Every structure is written in C-alpha cells, then in structure tokens.
Short mmCIF file of C-alpha atoms and ligand atoms in Angstrom, two decimals:
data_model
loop_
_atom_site.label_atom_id
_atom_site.label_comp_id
_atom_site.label_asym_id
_atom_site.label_seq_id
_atom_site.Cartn_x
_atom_site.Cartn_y
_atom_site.Cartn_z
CA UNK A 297 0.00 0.00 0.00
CA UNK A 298 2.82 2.03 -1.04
CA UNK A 299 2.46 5.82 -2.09
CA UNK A 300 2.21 5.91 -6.00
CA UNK A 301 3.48 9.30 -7.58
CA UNK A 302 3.06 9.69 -11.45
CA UNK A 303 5.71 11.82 -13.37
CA UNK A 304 4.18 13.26 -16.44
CA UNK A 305 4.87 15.88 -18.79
CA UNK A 306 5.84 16.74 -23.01
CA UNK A 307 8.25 14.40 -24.84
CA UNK A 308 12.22 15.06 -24.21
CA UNK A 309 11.31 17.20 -20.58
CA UNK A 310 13.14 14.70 -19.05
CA UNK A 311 10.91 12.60 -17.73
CA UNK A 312 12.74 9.05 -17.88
CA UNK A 313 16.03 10.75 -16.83
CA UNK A 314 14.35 11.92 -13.77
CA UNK A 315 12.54 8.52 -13.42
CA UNK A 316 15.84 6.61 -13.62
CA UNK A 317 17.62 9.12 -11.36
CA UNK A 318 14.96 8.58 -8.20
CA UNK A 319 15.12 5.10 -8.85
CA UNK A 320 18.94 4.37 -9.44
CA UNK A 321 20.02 3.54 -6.09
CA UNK A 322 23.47 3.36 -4.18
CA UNK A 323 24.20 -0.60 -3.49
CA UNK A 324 23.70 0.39 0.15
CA UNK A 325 20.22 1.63 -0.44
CA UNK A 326 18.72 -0.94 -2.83
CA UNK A 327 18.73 -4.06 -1.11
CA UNK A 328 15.05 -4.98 0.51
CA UNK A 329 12.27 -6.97 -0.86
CA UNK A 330 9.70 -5.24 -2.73
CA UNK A 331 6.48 -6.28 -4.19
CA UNK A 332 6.84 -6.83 -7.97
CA UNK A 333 6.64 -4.04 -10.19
CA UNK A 334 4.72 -3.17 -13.48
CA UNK A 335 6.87 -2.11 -16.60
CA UNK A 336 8.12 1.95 -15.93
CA UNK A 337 7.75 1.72 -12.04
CA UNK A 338 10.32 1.75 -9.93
CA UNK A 339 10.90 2.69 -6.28
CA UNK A 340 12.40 6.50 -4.98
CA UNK A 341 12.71 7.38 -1.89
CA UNK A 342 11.89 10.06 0.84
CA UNK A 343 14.06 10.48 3.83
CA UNK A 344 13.24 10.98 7.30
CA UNK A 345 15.42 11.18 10.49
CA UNK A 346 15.23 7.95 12.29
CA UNK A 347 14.25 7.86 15.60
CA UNK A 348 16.87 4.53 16.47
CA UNK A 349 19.38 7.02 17.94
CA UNK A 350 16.88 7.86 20.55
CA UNK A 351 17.78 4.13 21.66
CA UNK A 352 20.84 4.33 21.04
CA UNK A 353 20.84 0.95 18.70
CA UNK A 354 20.86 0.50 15.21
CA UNK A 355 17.71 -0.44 13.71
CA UNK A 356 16.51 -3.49 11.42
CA UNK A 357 14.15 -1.59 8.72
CA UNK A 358 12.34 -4.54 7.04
CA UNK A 359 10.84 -2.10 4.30
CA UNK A 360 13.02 0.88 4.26
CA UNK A 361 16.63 1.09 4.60
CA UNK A 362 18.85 3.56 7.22
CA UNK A 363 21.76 4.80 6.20
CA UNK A 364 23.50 7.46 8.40
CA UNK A 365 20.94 7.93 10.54
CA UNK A 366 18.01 9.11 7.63
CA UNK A 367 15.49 6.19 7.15
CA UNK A 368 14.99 5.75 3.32
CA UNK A 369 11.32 5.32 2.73
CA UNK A 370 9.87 3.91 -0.45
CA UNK A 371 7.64 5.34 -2.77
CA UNK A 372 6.68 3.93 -6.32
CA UNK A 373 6.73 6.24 -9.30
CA UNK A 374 5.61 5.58 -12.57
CA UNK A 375 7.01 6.72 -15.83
CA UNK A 376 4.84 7.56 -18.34
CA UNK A 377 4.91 8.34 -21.78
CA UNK A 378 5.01 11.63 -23.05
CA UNK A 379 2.03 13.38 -23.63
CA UNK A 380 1.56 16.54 -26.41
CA UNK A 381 -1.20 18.91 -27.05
CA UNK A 382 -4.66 17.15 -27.90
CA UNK A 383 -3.77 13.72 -27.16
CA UNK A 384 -7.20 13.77 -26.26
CA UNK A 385 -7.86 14.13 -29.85
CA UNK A 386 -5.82 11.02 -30.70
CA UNK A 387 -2.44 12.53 -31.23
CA UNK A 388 0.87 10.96 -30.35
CA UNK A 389 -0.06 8.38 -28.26
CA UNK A 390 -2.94 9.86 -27.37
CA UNK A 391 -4.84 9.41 -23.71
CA UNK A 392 -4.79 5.42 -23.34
CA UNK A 393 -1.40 5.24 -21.01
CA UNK A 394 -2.90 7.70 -19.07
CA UNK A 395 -4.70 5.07 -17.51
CA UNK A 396 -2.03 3.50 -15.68
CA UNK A 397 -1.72 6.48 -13.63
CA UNK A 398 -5.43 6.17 -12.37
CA UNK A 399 -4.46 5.37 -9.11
CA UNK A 400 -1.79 7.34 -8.50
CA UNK A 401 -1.57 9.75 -5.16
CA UNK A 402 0.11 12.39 -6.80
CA UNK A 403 2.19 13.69 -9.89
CA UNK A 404 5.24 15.52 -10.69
CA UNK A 405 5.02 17.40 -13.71
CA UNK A 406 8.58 17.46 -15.50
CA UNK A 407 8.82 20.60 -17.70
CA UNK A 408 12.05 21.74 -19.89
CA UNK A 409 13.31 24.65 -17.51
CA UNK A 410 15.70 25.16 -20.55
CA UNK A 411 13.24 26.33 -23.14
CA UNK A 412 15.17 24.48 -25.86
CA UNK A 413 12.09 22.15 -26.36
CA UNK A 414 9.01 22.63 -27.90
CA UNK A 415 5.78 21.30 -26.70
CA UNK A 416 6.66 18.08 -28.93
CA UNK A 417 10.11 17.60 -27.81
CA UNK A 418 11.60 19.32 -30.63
CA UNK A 419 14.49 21.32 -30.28
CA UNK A 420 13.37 25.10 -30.04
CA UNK A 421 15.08 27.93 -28.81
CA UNK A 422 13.09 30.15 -26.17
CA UNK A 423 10.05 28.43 -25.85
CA UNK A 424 8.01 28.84 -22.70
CA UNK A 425 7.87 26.38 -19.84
CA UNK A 426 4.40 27.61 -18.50
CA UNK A 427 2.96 26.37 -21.77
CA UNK A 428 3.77 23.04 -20.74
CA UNK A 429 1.77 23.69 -17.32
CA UNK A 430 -1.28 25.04 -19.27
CA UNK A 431 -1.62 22.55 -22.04
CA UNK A 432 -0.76 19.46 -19.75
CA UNK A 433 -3.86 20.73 -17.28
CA UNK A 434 -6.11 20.75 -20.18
CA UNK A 435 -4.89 17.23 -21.21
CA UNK A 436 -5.68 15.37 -17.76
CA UNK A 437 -8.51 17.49 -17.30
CA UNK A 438 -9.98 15.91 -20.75
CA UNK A 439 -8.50 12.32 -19.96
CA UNK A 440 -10.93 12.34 -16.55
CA UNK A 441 -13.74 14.08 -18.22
CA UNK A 442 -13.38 11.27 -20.67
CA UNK A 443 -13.77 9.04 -18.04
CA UNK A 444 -16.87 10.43 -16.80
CA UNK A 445 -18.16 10.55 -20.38
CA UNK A 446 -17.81 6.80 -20.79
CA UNK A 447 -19.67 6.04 -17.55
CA UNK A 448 -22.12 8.55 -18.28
CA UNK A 449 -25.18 6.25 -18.75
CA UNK A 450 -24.52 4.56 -15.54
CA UNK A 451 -24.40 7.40 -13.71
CA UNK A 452 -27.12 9.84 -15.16
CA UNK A 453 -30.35 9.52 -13.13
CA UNK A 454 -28.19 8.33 -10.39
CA UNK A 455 -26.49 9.75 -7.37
CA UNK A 456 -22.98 11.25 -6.28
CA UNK A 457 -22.00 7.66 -4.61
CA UNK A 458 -22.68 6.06 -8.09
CA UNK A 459 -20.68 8.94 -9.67
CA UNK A 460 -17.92 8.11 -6.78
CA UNK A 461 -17.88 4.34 -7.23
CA UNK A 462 -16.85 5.28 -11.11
CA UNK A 463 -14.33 7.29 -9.95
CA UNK A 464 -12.56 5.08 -7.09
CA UNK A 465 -10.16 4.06 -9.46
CA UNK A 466 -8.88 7.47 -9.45
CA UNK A 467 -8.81 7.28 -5.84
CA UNK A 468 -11.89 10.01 -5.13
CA UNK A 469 -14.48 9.18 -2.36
CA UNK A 470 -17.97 9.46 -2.04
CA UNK A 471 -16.97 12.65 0.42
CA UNK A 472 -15.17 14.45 -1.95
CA UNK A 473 -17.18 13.94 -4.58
CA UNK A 474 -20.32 15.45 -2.94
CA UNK A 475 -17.95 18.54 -1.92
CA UNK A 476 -16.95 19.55 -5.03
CA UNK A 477 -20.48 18.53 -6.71
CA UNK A 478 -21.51 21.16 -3.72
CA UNK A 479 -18.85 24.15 -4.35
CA UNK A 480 -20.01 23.80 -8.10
CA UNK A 481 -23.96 24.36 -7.26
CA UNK A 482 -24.75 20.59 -9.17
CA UNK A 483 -27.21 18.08 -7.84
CA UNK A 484 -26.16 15.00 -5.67
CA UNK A 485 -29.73 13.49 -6.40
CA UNK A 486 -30.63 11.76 -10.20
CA UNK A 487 -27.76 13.81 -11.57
CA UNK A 488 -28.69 15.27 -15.09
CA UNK A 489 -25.43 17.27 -15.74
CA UNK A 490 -24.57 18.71 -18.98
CA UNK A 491 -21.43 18.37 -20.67
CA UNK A 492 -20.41 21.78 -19.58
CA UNK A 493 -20.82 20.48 -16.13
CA UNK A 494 -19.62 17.48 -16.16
CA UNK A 495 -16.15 19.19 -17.77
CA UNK A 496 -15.98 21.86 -14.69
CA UNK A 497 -16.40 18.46 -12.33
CA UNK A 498 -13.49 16.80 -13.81
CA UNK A 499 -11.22 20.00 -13.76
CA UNK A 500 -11.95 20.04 -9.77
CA UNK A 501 -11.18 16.37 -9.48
CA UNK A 502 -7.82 17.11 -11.06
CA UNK A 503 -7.43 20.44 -9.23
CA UNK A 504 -7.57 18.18 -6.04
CA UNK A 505 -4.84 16.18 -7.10
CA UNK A 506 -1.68 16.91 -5.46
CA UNK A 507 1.43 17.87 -8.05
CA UNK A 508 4.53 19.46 -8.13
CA UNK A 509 6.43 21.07 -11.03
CA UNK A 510 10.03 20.43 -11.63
CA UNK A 511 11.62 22.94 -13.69
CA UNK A 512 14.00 20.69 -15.36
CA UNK A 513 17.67 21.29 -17.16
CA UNK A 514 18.32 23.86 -14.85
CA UNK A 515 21.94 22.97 -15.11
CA UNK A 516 21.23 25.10 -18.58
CA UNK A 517 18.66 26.66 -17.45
CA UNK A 518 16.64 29.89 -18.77
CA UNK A 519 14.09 32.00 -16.74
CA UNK A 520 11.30 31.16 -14.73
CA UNK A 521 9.42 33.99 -14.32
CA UNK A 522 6.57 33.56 -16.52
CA UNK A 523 6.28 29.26 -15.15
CA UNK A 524 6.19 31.00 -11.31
CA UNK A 525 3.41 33.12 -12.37
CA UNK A 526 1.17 30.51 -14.18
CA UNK A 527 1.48 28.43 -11.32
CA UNK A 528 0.67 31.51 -9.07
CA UNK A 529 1.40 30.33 -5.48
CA UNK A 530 2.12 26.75 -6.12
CA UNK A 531 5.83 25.57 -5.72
CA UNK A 532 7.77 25.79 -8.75
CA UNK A 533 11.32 23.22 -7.85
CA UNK A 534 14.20 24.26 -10.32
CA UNK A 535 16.47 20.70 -10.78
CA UNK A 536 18.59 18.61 -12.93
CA UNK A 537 18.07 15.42 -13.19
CA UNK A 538 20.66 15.01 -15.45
CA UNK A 539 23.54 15.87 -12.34
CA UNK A 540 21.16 14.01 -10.20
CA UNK A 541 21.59 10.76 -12.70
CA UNK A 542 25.60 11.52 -12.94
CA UNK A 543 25.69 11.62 -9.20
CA UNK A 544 23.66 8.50 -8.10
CA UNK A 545 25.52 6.31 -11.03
CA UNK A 546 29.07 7.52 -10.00
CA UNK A 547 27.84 6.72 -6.27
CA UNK A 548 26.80 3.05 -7.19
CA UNK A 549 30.17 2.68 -9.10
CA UNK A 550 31.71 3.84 -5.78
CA UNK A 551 33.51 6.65 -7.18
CA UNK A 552 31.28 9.19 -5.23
CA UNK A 553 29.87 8.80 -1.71
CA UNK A 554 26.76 11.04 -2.59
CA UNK A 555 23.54 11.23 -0.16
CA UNK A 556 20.14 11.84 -2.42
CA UNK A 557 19.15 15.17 -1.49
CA UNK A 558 22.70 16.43 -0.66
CA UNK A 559 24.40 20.02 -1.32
CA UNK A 560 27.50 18.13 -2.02
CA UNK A 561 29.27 14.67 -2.56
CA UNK A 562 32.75 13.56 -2.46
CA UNK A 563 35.02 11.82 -4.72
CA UNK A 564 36.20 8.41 -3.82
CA UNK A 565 38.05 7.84 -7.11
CA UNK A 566 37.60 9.29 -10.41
CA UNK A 567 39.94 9.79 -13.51
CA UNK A 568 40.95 13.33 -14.38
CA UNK A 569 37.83 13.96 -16.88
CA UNK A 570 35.38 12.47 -14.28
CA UNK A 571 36.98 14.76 -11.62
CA UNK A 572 36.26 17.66 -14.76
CA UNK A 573 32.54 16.27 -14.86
CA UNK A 574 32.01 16.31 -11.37
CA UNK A 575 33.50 19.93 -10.70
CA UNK A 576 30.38 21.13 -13.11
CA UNK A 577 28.01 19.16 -10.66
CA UNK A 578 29.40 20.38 -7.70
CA UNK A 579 29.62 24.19 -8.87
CA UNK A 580 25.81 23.67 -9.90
CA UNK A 581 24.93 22.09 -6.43
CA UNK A 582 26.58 24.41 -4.39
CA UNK A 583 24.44 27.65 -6.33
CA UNK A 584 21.13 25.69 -6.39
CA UNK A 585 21.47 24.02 -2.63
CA UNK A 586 21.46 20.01 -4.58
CA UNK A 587 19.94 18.74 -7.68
CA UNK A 588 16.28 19.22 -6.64
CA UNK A 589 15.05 15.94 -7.60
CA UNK A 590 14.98 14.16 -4.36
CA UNK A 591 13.32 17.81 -3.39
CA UNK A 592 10.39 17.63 -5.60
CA UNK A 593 9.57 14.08 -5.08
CA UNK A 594 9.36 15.01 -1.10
CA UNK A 595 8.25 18.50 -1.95
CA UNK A 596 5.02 16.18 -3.30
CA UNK A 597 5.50 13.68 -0.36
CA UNK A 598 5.54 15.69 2.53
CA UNK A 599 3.91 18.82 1.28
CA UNK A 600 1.25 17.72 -1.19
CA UNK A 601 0.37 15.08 -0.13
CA UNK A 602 0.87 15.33 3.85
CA UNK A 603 2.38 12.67 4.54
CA UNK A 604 4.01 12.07 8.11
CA UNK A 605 6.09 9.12 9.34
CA UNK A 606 4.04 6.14 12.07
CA UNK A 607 6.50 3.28 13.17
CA UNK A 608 4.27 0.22 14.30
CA UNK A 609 6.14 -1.66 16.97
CA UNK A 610 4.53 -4.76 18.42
CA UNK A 611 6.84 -4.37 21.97
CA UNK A 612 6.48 -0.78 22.86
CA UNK A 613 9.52 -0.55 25.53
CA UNK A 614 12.27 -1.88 23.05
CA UNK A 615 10.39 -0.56 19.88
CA UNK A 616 10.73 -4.00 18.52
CA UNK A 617 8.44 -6.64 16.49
CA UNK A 618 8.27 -10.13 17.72
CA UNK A 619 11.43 -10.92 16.15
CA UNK A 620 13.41 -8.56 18.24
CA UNK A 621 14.00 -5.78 14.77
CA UNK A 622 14.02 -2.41 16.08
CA UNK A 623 11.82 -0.34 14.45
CA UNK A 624 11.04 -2.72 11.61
CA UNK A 625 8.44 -0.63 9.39
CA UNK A 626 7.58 2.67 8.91
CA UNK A 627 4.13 3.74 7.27
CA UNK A 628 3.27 7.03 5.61
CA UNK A 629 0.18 8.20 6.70
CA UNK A 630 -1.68 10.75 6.06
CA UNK A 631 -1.58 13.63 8.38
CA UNK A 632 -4.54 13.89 10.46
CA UNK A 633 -4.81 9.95 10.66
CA UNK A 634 -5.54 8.17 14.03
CA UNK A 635 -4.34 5.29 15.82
CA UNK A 636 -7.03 3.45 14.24
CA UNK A 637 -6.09 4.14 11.00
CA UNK A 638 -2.73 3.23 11.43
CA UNK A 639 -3.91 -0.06 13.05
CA UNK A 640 -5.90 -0.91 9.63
CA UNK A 641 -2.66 -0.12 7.66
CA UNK A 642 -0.87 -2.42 9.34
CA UNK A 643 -3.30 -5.43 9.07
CA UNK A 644 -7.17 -5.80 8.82
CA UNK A 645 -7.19 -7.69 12.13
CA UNK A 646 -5.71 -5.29 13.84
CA UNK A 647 -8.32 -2.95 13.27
CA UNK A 648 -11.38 -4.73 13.51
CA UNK A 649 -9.90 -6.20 17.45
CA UNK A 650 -8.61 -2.66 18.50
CA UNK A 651 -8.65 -2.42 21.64
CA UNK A 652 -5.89 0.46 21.96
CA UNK A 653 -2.79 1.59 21.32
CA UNK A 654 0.42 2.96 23.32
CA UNK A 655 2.28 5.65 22.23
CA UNK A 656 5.72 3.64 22.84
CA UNK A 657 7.70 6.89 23.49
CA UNK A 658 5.70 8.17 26.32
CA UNK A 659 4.19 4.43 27.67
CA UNK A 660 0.66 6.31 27.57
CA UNK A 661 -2.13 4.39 26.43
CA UNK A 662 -4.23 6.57 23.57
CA UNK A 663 -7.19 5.63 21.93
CA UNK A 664 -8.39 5.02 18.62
CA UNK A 665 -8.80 8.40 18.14
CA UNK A 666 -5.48 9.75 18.46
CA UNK A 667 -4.14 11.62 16.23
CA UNK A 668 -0.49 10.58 14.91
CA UNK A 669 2.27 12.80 15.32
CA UNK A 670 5.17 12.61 12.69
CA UNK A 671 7.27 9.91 13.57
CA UNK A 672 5.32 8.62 16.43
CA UNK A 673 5.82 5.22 17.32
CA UNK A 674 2.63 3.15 18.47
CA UNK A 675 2.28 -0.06 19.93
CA UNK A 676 -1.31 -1.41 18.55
CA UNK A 677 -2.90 -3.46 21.62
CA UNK A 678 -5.81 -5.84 19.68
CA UNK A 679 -7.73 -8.83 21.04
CA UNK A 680 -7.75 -12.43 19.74
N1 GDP B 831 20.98 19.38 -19.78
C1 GDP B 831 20.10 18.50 -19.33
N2 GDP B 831 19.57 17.58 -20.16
C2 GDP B 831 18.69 16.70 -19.66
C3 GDP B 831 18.27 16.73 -18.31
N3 GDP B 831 17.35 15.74 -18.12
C4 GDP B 831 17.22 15.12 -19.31
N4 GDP B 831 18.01 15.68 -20.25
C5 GDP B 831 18.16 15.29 -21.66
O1 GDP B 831 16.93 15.52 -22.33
C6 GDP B 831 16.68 14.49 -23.30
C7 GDP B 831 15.33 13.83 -23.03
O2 GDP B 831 15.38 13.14 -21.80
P1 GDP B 831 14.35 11.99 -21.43
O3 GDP B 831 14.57 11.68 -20.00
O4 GDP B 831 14.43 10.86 -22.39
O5 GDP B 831 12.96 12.79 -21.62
P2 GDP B 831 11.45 12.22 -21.67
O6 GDP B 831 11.08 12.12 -23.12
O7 GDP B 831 10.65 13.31 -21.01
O8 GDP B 831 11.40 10.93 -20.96
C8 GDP B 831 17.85 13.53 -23.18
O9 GDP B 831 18.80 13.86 -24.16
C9 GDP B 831 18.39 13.79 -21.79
O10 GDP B 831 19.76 13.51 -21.67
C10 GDP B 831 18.85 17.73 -17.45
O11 GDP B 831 18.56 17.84 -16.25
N5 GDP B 831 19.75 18.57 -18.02
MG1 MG B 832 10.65 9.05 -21.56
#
C-alpha cells in the first residue's frame, strides 16, 4: 500500500532521466524486498530522520533502509509516456497510457526549464515552460472528463455515490465527490449534468490532485518567471536530473559517496575527466542548494500530499516486532490519521480487534482516536 506518484509531462522534458535518477540507487540503499513491479515503475525514496538514535541501537528496517541515521522510505513512481497537445484528440499516443496512472496519489510534472524544447520535444530555442503547465492541465482534465463521459449512462439519473464508485479508481471518495459537486452548485440526487458540467467536475477532481512542477535542465537553465506566475502560489522546484543521474551512477560505481538530497558529494576515485565532470556538478549544487530531484519528489511527499512518518512496533519498551527488529516498518500516513487508521494499515485484524494503542515513546495508552504525530511510534494493543 505504497504511495504511487506519477511523473508526467511533453516528450524530451526529461521525464525518464528523472525517473531513472529517483530510482537508481546506491548498493547500500537498494537491497530490501519489494512487491513486484509493473513495466516503468520503480521505487524512490523520501528520507526521514530515524528515531533509532533515541535508543541508542541500530535499527533493522524490514521495508526501508537507514543509512546514516536518515530512514529511506519507499515510494513507487511511474514513468509515463510523453504526452503533447490534444492527445485527447488522438495525437501521439494519445490518452490510453494515461490510464495507468489512475491510481496514482500524486504527480510531478517534469517541464524543460531550458526552453530548448518545444511542446513536442523538438528542439526550439526560447520556448516557454508555463505552456507546458497550461496545455498538460487541459490534457488530464480531458482524460478524466473522458472518463466520466464513458460512464455517463450509468451514472445519469443516479447519485454522487454512483458517480464516486466510477471514480474510485482514481482514488476520489464518495466525500469528496459530494464537496466539489456542492462548491459547483450541481445536484447530488438523479444527476442530469450537462457536458459543460460534467467538464468543470473533472477540472476540480484534477485540481484536487496533489502535483509538483520540476523545472527541469536547470543545469542550462533559462528564466522562470513567466512558469512562477502561471502556477501563481504553487511551488515551482528548479532541478537537474541530469547531475542528479551523474551523481547516483558515480555513487553506485563507488567513485562518489553522494547522499540523495545532498548540497554536495565527495570523490572516492575518479579519472581526471570524471573529476572535470564532477566539478560542473558540484559548482551547480553548491548555487542551487542540490539537484532538486529528491526535493520535488518530497516536496510532493511531505507537502502535497501530507504525509508524516508512524513506526508500528509490536513491543512498545524496546520498539521492537516479535522478532526482536528495532523499528522494523515505517508507514506514511496521512496527516490527520488516528491510531485506528494506522492499526488498519498495518493489518485488517488489527483494526477490527482494536482495543488500543500505546504511544511507545511516552508508555501512555491513547485511543483510537489519536491523532499521529510525525514519527510517532505506536504499539497497537488488539484482542484475539
Ligand atoms: N541538460 C540537461 N539535459 C537533460 C536533463 N534531463 C534530461 N536531459 C536530456 O533531455 C533528453 C530527453 O530526456 P528523457 O529523459 O528521455 O525525456 P522524456 O522524453 O521526457 O522521458 C535527453 O537527451 C536527456 O539527456 C537535465 O537535467 N539537463
Ligand atoms: Mg521518456
């Protein structure tokens, strides 16, 4: 029940570079069973301080890995193909891989931060990154209205939950669907809604959806000025994923000891051009504060999507599971989430025998409706 985060965006943005870059891990990183993946997903990472110190033991993450004190948590992205203006008409590939990011939790849009692409991945000079943001919108707004429309006749005359239940792929609930239905003045009851409305629904769903732009190519980079403003308040992240690639493959080979996310690296052993190579990377890292990769995927993580860290420990004075792991698992949870919630994360059962939980830091019992701190570690007490 890992996080899913979709990275979409134009031909040649930089998409699969970015992809490869969150997924290429250090040796030290990689190794820990994972549940098999689809073509074009792979597993990234977000990184949170782990609370083993506070023990003063190493810990035995059974689905995350610690290095240096950060627990690595995984996240599966998707690569998809790229997608250019009116797909939803058929062109280039058109909509139908759109599909496989149904159920994804978030995206990152990748956009050319260079402006040396056009909107079909040929080479331009000066072209405008916030067309990418505008045309992109319009294209997932038409791929979920075209979801709608092929429902349509199972959901007119019906209501909202029927309307949900169509769009539960896409991970909306009956809740949310009756909000924005509200905040657009349209029916819950034996909907009737004309095309007009049904568009203005689907533009909310996707307005709900949590993304992040990355301003990629930064390492040859133009202006951003006209991107910030399109995207108004929202978060523009300038990056390279290109460095960011260079960086994690050079760490794997062991000629770098690099930390995703880091201002800086250092060289193990490199030959004289490498150590050229590298000094480019470094002088970009040091102006832009790192790559900005790992930044945007947590950017999305932590900030778009809210998630906070829960450790579920089955003996809450050594913060062990049965087997005597320290801290074995970590869950992302949304923020706002109870001990209850956590307790149906970590197995069914658990949930449905709840009897309470112990907030293994403190030894205080809580109930089910306590509401998880970041990082928090909880002991789940359930009946037989
Ligand atoms: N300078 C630079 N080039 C990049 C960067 N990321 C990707 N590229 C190049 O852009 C081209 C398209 O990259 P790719 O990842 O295949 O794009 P996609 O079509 O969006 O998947 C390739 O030649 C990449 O090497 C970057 O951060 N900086
Ligand atoms: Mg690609």
């Amino acid at each position: 029940m890992s996080l899913l985060v979709g990275i979409v965006g134009k031909p040649n943005a930089g998409k699969s570079t970015f992809f490869s870059s969150l997924t290429m891990v250090d040796a030290k990183i990689a190794p820990y069973p994972f549940t098999t993946l689809e073509p074009n997903t792979g597993v990234g990472h977000v990184r949170k301080k782990c609370p083993h110190a506070e023990k003063g033991r190493k810990c035995s993450p059974q689905d995350s890995v610690c290095e240096n004190g950060i627990r690595y948590v995984p996240v599966k992205l998707l690569d998809v193909a790229g997608l250019v203006p009116e797909a939803h008409k058929g062109r280039g590939l058109g909509l139908q891989f759109l599909d496989d990011l149904r159920t994804a939790d978030g995206f990152i849009q990748v956009v050319d931060g260079s402006g040396k692409s056009d909107l079909e991945g040929n080479p331009t000079q000066g072209a405008d990154p916030a067309d990418e943001v505008r045309f992109l919108q319009l294209e997932l707004e038409q791929w979920i209205f075209g979801i709608l429309e092929k429902n349509w006749k199972k959901i007119k005359g019906r209501g909202i939950a029927e309307l949900a239940e169509i769009l539960t792929g896409l991970k909306v609930t009956v809740p949310q669907a009756e909000r924005i239905a509200k905040e657009l003045n349209l029916p819950l009851e034996r909907i009737e809604w004309n095309e007009a409305e049904r568009l203005s629904f689907a533009k909310k769903i996707l307005e709900k959806k949590p993304m992040v732009v990355a301003a990629n190519k930064m390492d040859s980079g133009a202006d951003l000025k006209s991107l910030q403003k399109e995207l108004g308040g929202k978060k523009v992240i300038p990056c390279s994923a290109l460095y960011e690639l260079v960086l994690r493959k050079a760490a794997k080979a062991g000629s770098v000891e690099y930390w995703p996310g880091d201002a800086d690296f250092k060289i193990l052993k490199a030959s004289k051009e490498q150590e050229e190579a590298l000094k480019k990377v470094r002088d970009y890292l040091s102006t832009h504060g790192g790559t900005g990769v790992q930044q945007a995927l947590e950017t999305l993580v932590f900030g778009g999507l809210h998630r906070i860290a829960a450790y579920p420990v089955e003996d809450e004075s050594k913060w062990e599971d049965r087997k005597g792991n320290l801290l074995p698992n970590v869950h992302l949870v949304e923020e706002g989430s109870t001990a209850l919630d956590l307790a149906e994360r970590v197995h069914t059962d658990l949930a449905k025998k709840f009897i309470g939980a112990i907030d293994a830091r403190t030894g205080k019992r809580i109930g089910k409706e306590y509401v998880l701190k970041d990082s928090d570690i909880i002991k789940i007490v359930s009946g037989r």
